[in-house]
Coordinates of C-alpha atoms in Angstrom, one line a residue:
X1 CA 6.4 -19.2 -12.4
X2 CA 3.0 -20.5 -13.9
X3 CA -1.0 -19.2 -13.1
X4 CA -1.3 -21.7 -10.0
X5 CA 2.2 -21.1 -8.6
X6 CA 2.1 -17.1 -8.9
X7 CA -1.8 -17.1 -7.1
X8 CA -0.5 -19.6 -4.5
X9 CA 2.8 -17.5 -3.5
X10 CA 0.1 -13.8 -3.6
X11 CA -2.3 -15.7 -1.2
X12 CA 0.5 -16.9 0.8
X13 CA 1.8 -13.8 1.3
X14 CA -1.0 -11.9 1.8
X15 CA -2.6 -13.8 4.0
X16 CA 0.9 -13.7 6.1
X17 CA 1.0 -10.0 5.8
X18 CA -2.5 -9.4 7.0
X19 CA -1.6 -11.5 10.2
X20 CA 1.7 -9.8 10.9
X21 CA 1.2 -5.9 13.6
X22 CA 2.8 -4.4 10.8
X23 CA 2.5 -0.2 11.1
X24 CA 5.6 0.0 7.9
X25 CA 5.5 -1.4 4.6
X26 CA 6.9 -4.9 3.6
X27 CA 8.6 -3.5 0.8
X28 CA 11.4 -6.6 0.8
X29 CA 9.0 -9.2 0.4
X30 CA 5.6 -7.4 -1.5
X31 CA 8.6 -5.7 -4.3
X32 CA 10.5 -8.9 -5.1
X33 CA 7.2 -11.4 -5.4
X34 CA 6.1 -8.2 -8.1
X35 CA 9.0 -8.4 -10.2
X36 CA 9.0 -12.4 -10.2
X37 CA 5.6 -11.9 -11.4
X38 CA 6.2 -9.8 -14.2
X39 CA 9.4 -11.5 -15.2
X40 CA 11.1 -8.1 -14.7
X41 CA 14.9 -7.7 -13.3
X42 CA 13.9 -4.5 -11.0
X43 CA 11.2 -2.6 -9.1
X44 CA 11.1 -0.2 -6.3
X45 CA 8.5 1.3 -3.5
X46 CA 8.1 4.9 -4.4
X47 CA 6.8 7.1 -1.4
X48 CA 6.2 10.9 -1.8
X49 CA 4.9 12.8 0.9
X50 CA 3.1 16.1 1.0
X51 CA 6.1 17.6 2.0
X52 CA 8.0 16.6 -1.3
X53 CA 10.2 14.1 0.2
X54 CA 10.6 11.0 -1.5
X55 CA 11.4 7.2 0.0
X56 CA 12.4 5.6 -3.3
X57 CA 13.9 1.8 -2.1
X58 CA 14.4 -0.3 -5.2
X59 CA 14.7 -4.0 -5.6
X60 CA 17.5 -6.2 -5.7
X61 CA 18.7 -3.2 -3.2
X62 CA 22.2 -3.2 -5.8
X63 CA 20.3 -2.4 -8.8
X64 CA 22.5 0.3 -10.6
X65 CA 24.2 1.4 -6.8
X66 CA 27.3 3.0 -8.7
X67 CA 23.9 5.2 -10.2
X68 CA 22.1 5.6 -6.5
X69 CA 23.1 9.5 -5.9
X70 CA 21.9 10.3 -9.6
X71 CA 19.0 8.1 -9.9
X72 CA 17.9 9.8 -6.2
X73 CA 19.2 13.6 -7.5
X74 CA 17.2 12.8 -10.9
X75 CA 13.5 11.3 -9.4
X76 CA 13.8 14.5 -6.9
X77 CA 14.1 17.1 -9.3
X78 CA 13.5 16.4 -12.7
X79 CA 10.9 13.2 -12.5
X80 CA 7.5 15.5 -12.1
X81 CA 8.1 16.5 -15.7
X82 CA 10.3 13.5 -16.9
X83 CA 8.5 10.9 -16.0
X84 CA 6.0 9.8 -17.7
X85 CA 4.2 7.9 -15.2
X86 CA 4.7 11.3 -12.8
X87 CA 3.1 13.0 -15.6
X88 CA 0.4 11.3 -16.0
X89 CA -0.3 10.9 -12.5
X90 CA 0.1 14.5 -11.1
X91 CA -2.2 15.5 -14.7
X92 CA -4.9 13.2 -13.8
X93 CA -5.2 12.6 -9.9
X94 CA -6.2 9.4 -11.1
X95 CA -5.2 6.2 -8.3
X96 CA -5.3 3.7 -11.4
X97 CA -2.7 1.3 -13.0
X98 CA -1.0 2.5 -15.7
X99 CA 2.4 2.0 -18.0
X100 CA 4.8 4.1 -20.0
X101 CA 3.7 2.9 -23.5
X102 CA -0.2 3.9 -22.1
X103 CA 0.1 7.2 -20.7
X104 CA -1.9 9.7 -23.5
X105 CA 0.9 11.6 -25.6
X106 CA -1.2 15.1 -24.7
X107 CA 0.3 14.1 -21.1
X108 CA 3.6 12.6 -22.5
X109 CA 4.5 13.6 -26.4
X110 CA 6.7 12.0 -28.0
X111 CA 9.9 14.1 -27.0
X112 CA 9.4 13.6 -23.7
X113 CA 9.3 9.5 -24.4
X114 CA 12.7 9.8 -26.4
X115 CA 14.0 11.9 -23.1
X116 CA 12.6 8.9 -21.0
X117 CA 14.3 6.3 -23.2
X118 CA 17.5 8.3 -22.5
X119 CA 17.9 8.5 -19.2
X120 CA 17.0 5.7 -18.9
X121 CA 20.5 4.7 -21.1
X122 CA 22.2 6.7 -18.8
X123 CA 21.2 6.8 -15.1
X124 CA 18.2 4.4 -14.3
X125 CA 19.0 1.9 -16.9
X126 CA 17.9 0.4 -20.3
X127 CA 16.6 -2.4 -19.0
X128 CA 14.0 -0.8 -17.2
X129 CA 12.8 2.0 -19.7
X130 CA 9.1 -0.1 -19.8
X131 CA 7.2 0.6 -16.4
X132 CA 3.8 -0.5 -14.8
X133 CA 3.4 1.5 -11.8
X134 CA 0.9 0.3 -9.0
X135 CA -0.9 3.5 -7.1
X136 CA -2.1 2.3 -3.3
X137 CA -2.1 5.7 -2.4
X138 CA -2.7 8.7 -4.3
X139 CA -4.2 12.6 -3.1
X140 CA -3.1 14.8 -0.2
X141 CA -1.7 12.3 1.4
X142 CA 0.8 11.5 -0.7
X143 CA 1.7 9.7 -3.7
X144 CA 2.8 5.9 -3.0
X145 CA 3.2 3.4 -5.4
X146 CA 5.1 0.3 -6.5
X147 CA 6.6 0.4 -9.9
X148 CA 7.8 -2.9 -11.9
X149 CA 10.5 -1.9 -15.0
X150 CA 11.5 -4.5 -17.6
X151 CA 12.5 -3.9 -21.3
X152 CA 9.2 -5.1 -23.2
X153 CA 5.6 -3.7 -22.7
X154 CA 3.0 -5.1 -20.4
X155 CA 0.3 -7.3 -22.3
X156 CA -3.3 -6.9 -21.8
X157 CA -3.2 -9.6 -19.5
X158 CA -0.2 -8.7 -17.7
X159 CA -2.4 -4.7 -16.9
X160 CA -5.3 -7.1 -16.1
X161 CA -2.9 -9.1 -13.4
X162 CA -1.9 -5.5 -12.2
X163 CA -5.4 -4.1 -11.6
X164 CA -6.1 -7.4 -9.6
X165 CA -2.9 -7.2 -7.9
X166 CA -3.1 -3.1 -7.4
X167 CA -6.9 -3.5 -5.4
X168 CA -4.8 -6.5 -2.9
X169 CA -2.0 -3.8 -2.3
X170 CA -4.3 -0.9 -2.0
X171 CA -5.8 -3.0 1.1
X172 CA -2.8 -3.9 2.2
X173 CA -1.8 -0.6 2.6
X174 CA -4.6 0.6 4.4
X175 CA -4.7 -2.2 6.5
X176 CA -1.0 -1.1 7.6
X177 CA -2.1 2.7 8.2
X178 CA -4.8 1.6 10.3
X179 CA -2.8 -0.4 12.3
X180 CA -0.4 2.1 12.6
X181 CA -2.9 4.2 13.8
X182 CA -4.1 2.1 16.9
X183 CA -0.5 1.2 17.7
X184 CA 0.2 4.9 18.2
X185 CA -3.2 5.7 19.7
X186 CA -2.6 3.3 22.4
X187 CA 1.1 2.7 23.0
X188 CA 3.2 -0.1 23.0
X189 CA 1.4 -2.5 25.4
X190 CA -1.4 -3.0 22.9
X191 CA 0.1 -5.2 20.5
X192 CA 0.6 -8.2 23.4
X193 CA -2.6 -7.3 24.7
X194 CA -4.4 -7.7 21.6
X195 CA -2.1 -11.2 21.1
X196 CA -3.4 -12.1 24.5
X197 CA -6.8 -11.8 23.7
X198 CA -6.6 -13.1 20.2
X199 CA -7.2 -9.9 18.2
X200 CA -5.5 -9.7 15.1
X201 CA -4.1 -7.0 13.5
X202 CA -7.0 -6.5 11.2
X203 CA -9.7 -7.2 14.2
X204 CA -7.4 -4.3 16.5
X205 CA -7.7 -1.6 13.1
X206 CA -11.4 -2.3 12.7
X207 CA -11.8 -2.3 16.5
X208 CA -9.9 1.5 16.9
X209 CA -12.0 2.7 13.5
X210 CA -15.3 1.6 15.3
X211 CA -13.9 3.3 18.3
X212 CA -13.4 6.7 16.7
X213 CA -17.1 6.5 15.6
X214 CA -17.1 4.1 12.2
X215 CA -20.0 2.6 10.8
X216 CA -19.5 -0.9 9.0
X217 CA -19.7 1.1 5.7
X218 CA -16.8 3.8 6.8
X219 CA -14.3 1.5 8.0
X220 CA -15.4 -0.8 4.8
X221 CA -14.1 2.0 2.7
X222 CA -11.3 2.9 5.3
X223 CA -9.8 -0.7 4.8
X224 CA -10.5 -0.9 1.1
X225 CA -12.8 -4.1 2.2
X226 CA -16.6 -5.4 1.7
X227 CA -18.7 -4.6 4.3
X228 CA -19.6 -7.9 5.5
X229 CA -15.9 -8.2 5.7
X230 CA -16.1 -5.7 8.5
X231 CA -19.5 -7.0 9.6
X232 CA -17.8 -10.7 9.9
X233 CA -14.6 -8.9 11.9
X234 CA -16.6 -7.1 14.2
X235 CA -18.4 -10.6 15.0
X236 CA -15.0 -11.9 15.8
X237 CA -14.5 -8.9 18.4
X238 CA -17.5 -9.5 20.1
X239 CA -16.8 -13.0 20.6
X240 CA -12.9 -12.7 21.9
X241 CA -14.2 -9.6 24.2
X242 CA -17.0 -11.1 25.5
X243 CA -19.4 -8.9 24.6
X244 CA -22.6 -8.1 22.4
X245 CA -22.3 -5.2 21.3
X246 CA -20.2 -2.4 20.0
X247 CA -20.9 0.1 22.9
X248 CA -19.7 -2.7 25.4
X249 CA -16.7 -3.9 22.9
X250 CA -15.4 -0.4 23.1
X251 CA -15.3 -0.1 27.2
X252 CA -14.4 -3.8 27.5
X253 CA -11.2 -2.9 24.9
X254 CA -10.4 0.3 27.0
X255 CA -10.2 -1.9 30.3
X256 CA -7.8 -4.2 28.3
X257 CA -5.3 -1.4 27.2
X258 CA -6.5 -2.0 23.6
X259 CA -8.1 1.4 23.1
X260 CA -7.1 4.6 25.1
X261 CA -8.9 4.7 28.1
X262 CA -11.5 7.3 28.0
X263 CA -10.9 10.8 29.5
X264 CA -7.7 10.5 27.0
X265 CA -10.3 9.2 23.7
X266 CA -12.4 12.1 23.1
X267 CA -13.8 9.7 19.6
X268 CA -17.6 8.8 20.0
X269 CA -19.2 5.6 19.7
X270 CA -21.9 5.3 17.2
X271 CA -24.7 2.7 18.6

């Protein structure tokens, strides 16, 4: 895949993504486009939540199966201190690309790289043993990530692609919170009601953050977007609402079913 095919097939698919009510992640069709990318045979969605509990789906879904119950058993228990990319990240807090062959030997010496290496023999698989790992999430919410694993080192360029890549998913993921958010807030008539009006799924999550009292700056940070992003989709609102203002596209939405209707939204809406 050259430069103009691999930025045509990301802003295909983003832009597809963005315009689909999605409240899950699209792991089988964000995981496989990552590992064409990077010219790697595998990656996986990594998901921990506060809890501990780990969603780990890797792509192709077959990759090492007759392994699945140790690879599982092993990223449950032993990863936090065998990983280095675990390592590094629970160490640092830091939400920021980063590969095996990077990660600072005070973090990862070199005895816990030659214990990498061999699991990796064993269990996960030699072919894999070099990772880049993409943080979209990262604090007390949860560690969520999307790892690419080939046998040779990212380039410079290749971490450069990542960091570009990394700021589209972290977006993305936000984007799918927040819709998940208003889906739940206001049931499962919203979704065709939105349709009907011509809201999509990024107009509904802006529409529900103004709704619980957002400025164009909050829900620019919420959404991992530039504020005249938010400024642009709020226009958008107005204009398929029918209204001026925020005040009125908040009451309008409530009368639609797209937000709760009021004695059941106690949120507050800044003017």
């Amino acid at each position: 895949m050259d430069t103009t095919q691999r930025d045509g097939a990301w802003l295909d698919l983003v832009a597809d993504l963005i315009a689909r009510p999605l409240t899950h992640w699209p792991v089988d069709r964000v995981v496989p486009l990552l590992v064409t990318t990077f010219g790697a045979p595998a990656g996986v969605f990594y998901d921990a939540d506060p809890s501990g509990a780990v969603d780990q789906r890797p792509w192709p879904p077959g990759f090492h199966a007759h392994a699945r119950a140790e690879m599982e058993r092993w990223t449950r228990e032993d990863a936090p201190r065998e990983h280095p990319l675990l390592r590094y990240y629970l160490a640092t807090g830091r939400a920021e690309i980063m590969q095996v062959a990077e990660v600072p030997e005070r973090i990862a010496d070199r005895r816990v790289q030659e214990r990498w290496r061999a699991t990796c023999g064993a269990v996960l698989g030699g072919e894999v043993v070099a990772q880049v790992s993409l943080p979209v999430r990262l604090g007390p919410a949860g560690h969520r990530a999307l790892v690419v694993g080939r046998v040779d080192a990212f380039t410079p360029g290749e971490m450069a692609l990542a960091g570009r890549l990394q700021r589209v998913l972290v977006g993305l993921d936000r984007q799918i919170a927040a819709h998940a958010r208003w889906a739940a807030r206001t049931g499962e008539l919203a979704v065709p009601a939105a349709a009907a009006v011509g809201l999509t799924p990024r107009e509904s999550a802006v529409l529900d953050l103004l709704a619980a009292g957002g400025t164009a700056r909050a829900i620019a940070r919420r959404l991992a977007v530039a504020e005249r992003t938010v400024q642009k989709h709020l226009q958008h609102v107005y204009t398929k609402l029918g209204v001026a203002d925020r005040l009125a596209a908040v009451q309008r939405a409530q009368l639609l079913g797209l937000l709760p209707p009021p004695e059941l939204d106690g949120s507050a809406v800044r003017t």
